[in-house]
Coordinates of C-alpha atoms in Angstrom, one line a residue:
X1 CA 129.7 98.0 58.7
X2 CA 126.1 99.2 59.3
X3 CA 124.9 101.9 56.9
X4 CA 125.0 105.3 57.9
X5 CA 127.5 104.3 60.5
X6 CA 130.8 106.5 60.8
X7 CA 134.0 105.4 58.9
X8 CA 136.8 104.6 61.2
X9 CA 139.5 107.3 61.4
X10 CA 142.6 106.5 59.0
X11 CA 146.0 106.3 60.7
X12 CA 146.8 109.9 59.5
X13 CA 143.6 111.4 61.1
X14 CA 144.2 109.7 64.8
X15 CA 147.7 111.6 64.8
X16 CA 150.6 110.6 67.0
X17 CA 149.0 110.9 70.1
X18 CA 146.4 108.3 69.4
X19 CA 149.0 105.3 69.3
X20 CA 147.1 103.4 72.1
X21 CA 144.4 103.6 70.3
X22 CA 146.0 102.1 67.1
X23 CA 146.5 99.0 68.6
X24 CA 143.1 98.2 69.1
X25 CA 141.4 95.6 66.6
X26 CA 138.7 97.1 65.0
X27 CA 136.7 100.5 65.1
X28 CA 133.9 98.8 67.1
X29 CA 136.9 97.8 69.8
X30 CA 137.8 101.8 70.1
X31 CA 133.9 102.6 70.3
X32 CA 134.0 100.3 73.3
X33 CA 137.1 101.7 74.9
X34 CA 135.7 104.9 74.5
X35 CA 132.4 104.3 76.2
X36 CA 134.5 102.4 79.1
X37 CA 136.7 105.5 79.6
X38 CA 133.2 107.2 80.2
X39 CA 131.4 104.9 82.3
X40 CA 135.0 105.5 84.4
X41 CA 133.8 109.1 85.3
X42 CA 130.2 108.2 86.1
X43 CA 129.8 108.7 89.7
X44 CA 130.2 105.4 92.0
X45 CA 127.3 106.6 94.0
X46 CA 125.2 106.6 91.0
X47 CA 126.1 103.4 89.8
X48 CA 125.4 102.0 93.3
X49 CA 122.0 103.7 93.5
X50 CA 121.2 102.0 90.0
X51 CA 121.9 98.6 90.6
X52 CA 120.1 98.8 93.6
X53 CA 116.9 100.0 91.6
X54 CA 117.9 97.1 89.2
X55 CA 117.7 94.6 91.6
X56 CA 114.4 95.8 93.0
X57 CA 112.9 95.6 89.4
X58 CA 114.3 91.7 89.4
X59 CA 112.4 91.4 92.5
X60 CA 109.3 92.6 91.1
X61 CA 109.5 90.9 88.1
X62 CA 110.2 87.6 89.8
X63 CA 106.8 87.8 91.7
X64 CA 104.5 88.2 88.4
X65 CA 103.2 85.2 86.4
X66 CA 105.6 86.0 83.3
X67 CA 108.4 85.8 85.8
X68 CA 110.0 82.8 83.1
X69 CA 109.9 84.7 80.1
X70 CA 111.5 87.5 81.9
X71 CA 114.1 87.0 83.4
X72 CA 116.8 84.8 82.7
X73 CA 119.9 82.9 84.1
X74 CA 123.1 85.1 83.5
X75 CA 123.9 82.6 80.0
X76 CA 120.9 84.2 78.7
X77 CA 118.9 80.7 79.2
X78 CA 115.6 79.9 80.5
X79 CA 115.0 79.3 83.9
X80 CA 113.6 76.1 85.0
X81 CA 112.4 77.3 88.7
X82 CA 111.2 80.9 89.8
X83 CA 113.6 82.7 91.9
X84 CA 113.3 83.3 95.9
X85 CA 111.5 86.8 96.7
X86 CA 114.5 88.3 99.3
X87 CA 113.1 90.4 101.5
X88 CA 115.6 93.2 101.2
X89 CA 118.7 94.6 102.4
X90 CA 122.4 92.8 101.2
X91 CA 120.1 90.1 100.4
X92 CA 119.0 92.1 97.0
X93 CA 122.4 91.0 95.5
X94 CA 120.5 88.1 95.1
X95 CA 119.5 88.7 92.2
X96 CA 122.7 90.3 90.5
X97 CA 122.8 86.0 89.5
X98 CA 119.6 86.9 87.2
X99 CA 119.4 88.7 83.7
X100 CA 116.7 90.7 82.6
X101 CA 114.9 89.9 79.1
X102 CA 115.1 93.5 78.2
X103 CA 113.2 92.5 74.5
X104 CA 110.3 91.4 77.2
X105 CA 109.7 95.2 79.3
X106 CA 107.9 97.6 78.2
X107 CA 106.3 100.8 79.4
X108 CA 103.5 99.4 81.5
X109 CA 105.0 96.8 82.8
X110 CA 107.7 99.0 84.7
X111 CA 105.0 101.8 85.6
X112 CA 103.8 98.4 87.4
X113 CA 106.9 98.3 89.1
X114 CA 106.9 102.0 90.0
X115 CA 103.7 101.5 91.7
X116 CA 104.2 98.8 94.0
X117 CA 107.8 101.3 95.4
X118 CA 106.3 102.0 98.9
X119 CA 107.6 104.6 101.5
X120 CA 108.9 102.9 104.8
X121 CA 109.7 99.9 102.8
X122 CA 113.5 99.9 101.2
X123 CA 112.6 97.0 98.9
X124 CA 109.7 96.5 96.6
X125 CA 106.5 97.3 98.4
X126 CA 103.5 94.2 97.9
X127 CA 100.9 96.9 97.0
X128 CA 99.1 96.3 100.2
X129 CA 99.2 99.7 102.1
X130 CA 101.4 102.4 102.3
X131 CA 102.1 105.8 100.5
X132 CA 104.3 105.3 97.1
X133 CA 107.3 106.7 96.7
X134 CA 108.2 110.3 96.5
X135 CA 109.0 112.2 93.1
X136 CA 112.7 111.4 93.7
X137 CA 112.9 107.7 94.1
X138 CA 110.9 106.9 91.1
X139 CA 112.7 109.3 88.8
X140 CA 116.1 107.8 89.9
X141 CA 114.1 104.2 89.2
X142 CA 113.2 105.6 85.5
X143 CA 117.0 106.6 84.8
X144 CA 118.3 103.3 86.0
X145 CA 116.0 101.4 83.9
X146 CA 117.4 103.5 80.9
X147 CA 120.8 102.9 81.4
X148 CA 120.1 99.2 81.8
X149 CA 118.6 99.5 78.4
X150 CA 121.8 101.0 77.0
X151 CA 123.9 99.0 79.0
X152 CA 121.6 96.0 77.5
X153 CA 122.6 96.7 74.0
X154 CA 126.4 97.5 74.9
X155 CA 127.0 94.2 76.7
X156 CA 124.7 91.4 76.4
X157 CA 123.8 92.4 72.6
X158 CA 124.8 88.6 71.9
X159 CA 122.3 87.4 73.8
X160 CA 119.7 89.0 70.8
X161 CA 118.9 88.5 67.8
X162 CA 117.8 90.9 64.8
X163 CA 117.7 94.3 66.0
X164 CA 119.4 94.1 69.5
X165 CA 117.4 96.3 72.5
X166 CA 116.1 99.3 72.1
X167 CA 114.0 101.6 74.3
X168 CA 110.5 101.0 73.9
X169 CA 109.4 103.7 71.5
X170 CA 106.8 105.5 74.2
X171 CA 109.0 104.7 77.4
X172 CA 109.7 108.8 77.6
X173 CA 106.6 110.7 77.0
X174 CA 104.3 107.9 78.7
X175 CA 107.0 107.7 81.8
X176 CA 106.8 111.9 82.0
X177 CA 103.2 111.9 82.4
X178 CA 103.2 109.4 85.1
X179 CA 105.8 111.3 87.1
X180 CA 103.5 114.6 86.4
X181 CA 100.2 112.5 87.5
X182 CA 102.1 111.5 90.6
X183 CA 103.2 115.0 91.3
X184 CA 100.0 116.1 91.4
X185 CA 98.4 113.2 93.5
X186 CA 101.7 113.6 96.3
X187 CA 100.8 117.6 96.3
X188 CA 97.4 116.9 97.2
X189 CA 97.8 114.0 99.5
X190 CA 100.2 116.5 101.8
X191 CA 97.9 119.3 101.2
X192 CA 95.1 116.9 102.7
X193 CA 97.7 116.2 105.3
X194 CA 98.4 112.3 104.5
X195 CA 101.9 112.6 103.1
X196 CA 104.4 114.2 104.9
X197 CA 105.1 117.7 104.3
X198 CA 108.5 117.3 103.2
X199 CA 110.5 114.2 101.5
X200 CA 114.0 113.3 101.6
X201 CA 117.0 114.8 104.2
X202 CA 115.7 118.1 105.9
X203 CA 118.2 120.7 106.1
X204 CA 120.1 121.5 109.1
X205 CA 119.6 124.4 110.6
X206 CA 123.1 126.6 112.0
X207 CA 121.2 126.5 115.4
X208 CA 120.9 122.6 115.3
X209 CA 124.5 122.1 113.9
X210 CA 125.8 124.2 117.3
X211 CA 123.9 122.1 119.4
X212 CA 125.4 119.0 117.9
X213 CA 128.8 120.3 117.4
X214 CA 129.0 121.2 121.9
X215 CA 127.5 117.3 122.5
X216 CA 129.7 116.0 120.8
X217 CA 132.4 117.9 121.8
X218 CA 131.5 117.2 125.6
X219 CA 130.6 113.3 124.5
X220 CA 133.0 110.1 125.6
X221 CA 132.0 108.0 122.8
X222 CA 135.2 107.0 120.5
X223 CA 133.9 108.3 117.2
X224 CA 132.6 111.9 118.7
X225 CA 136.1 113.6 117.9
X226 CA 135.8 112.1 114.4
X227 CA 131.9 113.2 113.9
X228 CA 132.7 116.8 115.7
X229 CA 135.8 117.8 112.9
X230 CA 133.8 115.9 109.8
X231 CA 130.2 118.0 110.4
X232 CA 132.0 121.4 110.7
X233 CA 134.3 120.5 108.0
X234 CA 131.2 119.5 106.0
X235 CA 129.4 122.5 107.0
X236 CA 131.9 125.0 106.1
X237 CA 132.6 123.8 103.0
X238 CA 129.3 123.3 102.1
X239 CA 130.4 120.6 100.2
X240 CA 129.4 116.8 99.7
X241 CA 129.8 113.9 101.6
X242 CA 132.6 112.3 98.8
X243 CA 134.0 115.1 98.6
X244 CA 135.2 115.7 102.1
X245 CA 136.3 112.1 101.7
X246 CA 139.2 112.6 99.6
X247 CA 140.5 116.1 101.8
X248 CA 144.1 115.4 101.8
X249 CA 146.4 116.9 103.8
X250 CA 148.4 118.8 100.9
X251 CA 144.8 120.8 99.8
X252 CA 144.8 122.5 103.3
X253 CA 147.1 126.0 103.0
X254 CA 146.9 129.2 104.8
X255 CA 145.4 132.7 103.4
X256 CA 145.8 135.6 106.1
X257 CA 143.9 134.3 109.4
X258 CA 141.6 132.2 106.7
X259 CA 142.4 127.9 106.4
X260 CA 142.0 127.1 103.0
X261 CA 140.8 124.0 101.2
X262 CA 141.3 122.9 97.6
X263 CA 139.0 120.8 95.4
X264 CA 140.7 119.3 92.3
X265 CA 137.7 118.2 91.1
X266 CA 133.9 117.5 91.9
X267 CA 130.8 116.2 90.6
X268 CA 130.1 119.0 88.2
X269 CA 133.5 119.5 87.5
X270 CA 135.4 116.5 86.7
X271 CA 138.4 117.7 84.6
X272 CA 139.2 120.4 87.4
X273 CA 138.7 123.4 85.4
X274 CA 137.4 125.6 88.2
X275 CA 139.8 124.7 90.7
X276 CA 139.6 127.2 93.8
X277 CA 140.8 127.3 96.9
X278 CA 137.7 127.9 99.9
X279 CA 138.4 130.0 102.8
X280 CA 137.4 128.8 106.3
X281 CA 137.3 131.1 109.3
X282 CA 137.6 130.2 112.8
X283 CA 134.7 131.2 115.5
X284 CA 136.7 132.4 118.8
X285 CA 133.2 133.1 120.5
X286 CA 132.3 129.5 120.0
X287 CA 135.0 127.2 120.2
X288 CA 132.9 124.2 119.6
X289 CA 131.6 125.7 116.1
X290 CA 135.1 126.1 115.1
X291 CA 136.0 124.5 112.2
X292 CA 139.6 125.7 113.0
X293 CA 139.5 124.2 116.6
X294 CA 137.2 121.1 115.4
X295 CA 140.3 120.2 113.0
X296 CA 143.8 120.4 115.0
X297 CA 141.9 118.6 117.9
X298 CA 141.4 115.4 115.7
X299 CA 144.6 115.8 113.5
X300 CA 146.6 116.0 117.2
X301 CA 144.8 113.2 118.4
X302 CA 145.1 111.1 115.0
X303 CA 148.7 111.8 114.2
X304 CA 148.7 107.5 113.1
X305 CA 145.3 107.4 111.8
X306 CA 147.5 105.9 108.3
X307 CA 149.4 102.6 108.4
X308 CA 150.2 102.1 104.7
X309 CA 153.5 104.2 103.4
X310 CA 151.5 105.2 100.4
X311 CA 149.0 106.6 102.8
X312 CA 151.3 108.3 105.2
X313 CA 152.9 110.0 101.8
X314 CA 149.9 111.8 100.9
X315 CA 147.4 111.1 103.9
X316 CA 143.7 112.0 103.4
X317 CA 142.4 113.9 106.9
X318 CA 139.5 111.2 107.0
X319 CA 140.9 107.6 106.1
X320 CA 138.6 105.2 104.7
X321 CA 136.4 104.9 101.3
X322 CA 133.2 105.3 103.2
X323 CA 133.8 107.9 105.5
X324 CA 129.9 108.9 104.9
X325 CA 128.6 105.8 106.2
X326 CA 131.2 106.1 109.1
X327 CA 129.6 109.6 109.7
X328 CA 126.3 108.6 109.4
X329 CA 126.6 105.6 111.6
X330 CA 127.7 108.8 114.3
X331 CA 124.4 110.0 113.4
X332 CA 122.1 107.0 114.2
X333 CA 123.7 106.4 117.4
X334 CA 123.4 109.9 118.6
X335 CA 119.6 109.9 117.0
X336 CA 119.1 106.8 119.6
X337 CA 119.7 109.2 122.3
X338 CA 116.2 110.4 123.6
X339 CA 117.8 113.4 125.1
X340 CA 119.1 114.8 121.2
X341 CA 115.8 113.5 119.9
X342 CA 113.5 115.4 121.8
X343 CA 115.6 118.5 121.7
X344 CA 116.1 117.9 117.9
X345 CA 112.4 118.1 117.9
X346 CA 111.0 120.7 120.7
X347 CA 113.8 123.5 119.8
X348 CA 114.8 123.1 115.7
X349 CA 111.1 121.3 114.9
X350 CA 113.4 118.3 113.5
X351 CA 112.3 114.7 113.4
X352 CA 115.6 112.7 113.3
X353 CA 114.1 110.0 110.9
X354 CA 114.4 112.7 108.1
X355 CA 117.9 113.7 109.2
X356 CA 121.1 112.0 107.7
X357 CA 124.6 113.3 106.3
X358 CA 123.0 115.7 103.6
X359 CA 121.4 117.4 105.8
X360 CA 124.7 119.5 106.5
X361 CA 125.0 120.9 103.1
X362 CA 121.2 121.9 102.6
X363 CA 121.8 123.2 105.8
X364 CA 124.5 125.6 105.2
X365 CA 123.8 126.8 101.6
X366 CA 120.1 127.8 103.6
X367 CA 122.2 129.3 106.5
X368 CA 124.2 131.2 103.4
X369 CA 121.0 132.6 101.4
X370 CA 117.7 133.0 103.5
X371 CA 118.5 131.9 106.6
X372 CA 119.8 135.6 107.3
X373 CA 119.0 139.1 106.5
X374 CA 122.1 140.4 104.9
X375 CA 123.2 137.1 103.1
X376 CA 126.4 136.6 100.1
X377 CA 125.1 136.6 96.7
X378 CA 123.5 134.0 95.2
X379 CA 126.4 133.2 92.5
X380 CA 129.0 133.1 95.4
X381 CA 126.7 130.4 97.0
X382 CA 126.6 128.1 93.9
X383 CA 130.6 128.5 93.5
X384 CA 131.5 127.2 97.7
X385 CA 128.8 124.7 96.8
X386 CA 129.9 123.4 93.4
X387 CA 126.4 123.3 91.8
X388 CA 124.9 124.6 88.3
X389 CA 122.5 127.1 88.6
X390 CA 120.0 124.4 88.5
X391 CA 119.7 123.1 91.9
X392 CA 118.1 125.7 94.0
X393 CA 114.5 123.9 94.7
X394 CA 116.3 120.6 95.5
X395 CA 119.0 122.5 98.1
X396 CA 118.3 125.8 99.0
X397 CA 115.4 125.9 101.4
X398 CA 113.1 128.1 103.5
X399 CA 115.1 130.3 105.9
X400 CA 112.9 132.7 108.4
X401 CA 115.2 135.4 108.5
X402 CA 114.6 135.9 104.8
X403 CA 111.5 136.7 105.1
X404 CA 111.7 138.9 108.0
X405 CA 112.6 142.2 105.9
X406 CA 110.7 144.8 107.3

């Protein structure tokens, strides 16, 4: 054992309720379990996002002239020919056949990287043209390549000699100021009017949700029921995409005239300490904004929506594991229709490129807290939404009616 590492609990400390982990060989092989039992709660999404980063990184690195010495066959040997430059999409995975030579990255080279990430381009940009990435994209890029560094040292350590993998010792402070450099760069390139005003999902105003709520309600298209009960239900619970995934039939209940919906768990809250139960109300004035109305239509007309016996035990209201991309796949088809598109843009000042399944929560925790003039308070907000104090700038946006105190 290492010096200054920790002893390894004696039988008497791990206690009768660690017997599965007495049977493990050594204290390295409980370390291990440990860490997999954490890496269990880490959000899929996450995971997904950083391996998509990942790959993107192998891309880059392929296309330099040190591409041999860093990267390397999945064996940890050398590579005797350079690997293909995909140009993007499920063609990526590509490169999941390739290991990086993390002993060979440092700081500079993946600023390098960072720098070539070009908007309207969902791969590695060539450098040629194009506004970089926005403030999001390449701080989600710097936390993947971290965890691949620690993920490095977990699980290919064997591939290293001498002291393993280790973070390059300026990685963090020379990384920050980057990210504050290109801050400052992205505020004046929109203030100059050559960046777009706003990056990422815009929110969706309660005027715009209506409007899509009675198309879709008056649409013949097979997935409009679906789209119509999944954006009110995401709307008035405020809630994420995954989350309204998992809904199951048992979490609906009744308080007063009020439809309730329980979350067991959620991203901030994985061991389900703050379990509550949200109230949803209906809207008799307008039937095709009503969450209530939205629901029984699609739960009458999908009574066999589950074929498995497991499922039709304890059925979820939205079968599937990617019910977002079912949702969103709604969305692009109804973008394509120059009718929404222009109205999108002439009466809610929306361009439909920036609008995707997100956009119903920013949309309703703005409706909740500026988007009126007598709105809840702020700490109600944060509980429907499930968030930390933290995330105002990223969700809550500009509302007109809160600045129209007179």
């Amino acid at each position: 054992m290492s010096e200054g590492a920790p002893a390894p609990p004696s039988s008497s400390e791990i206690g009768e309720s660690g017997v599965a982990f007495q049977a493990a060989s050594s204290y390295s092989a409980l370390q291990e379990t440990a860490r997999q039992s954490i890496d269990g709660f880490r959000e899929p999404a996450t995971t997904n996002a950083y391996q998509g980063h990942i790959r993107r990184f192998k891309r880059y690195l392929a296309s330099t002239d040190q591409w041999q010495e860093r990267l390397w066959s999945l064996d940890g040997s050398a590579l005797t020919e350079r690997p293909e430059i995909k140009e993007g999409g499920r063609t990526l995975r590509y490169y999941d056949g390739f290991l990086i030579n993390m002993r060979k990255i440092d700081t500079a080279v993946f600023i390098n990287f960072l720098e070539t990430l070009k908007d309207g381009d969902d791969d590695v940009g060539d450098g040629d043209g194009g506004m970089s990435k926005g403030i999001g994209t390449l701080s989600k890029a710097r936390s993947a390549a971290k965890w691949l560094f620690s993920q490095t040292a977990r699980k290919q350590s064997h591939l290293y000699s001498g002291a393993g993998v280790q973070l390059p010792m300026d990685w963090d402070e020379l990384l920050e100021e980057y990210l504050k450099s290109k801050k400052k760069q992205q505020a004046k390139e929109r203030e100059d009017g050559t960046r777009k005003a706003k990056e990422g999902t815009d929110a969706l105003p309660q005027g715009a949700m209506k409007y899509l709520a009675a198309f879709l309600v008056a649409s013949n298209e097979p997935n409009a029921l679906f789209a119509w009960c999944f954006l009110l239900m995401a709307w008035s619970l405020c809630c994420r995409m995954d989350e309204a995934n998992v809904i199951r039939t048992h979490a609906l209940g009744w308080a007063d005239d009020a439809l309730t919906v329980m979350f067991y768990q959620s991203k901030m809250d994985k061991g389900g300490e703050k379990t509550n139960a949200f109230h949803c109300y209906g809207n008799v004035d307008e039937p095709h904004a009503c969450i209530l109305t939205a629901l029984a239509s699609y739960l009458s007309v999908n009574q066999d929506r589950h074929t498995s016996e497991a499922d039709k035990a304890n059925p979820l209201i939205f079968p599937g594991k990617k019910t977002q991309d079912n949702f969103n796949n709604c969305l692009k088809a109804l973008w394509k229709d120059e009718a929404i598109a222009t109205a999108m843009k002439e009466l809610f000042f929306l361009d439909v490129s920036n609008l995707s399944a997100y956009m119903t929560r920013k949309g309703s925790t703005t409706a909740l807290t500026s988007a009126c003039s007598d709105p809840p308070n702020l700490l109600a907000v944060h509980i429907r939404a499930k968030w930390t104090m933290g995330v105002r700038d990223r969700y809550i946006q500009f509302g007109a009616a809160g600045e129209a105190w007179r």
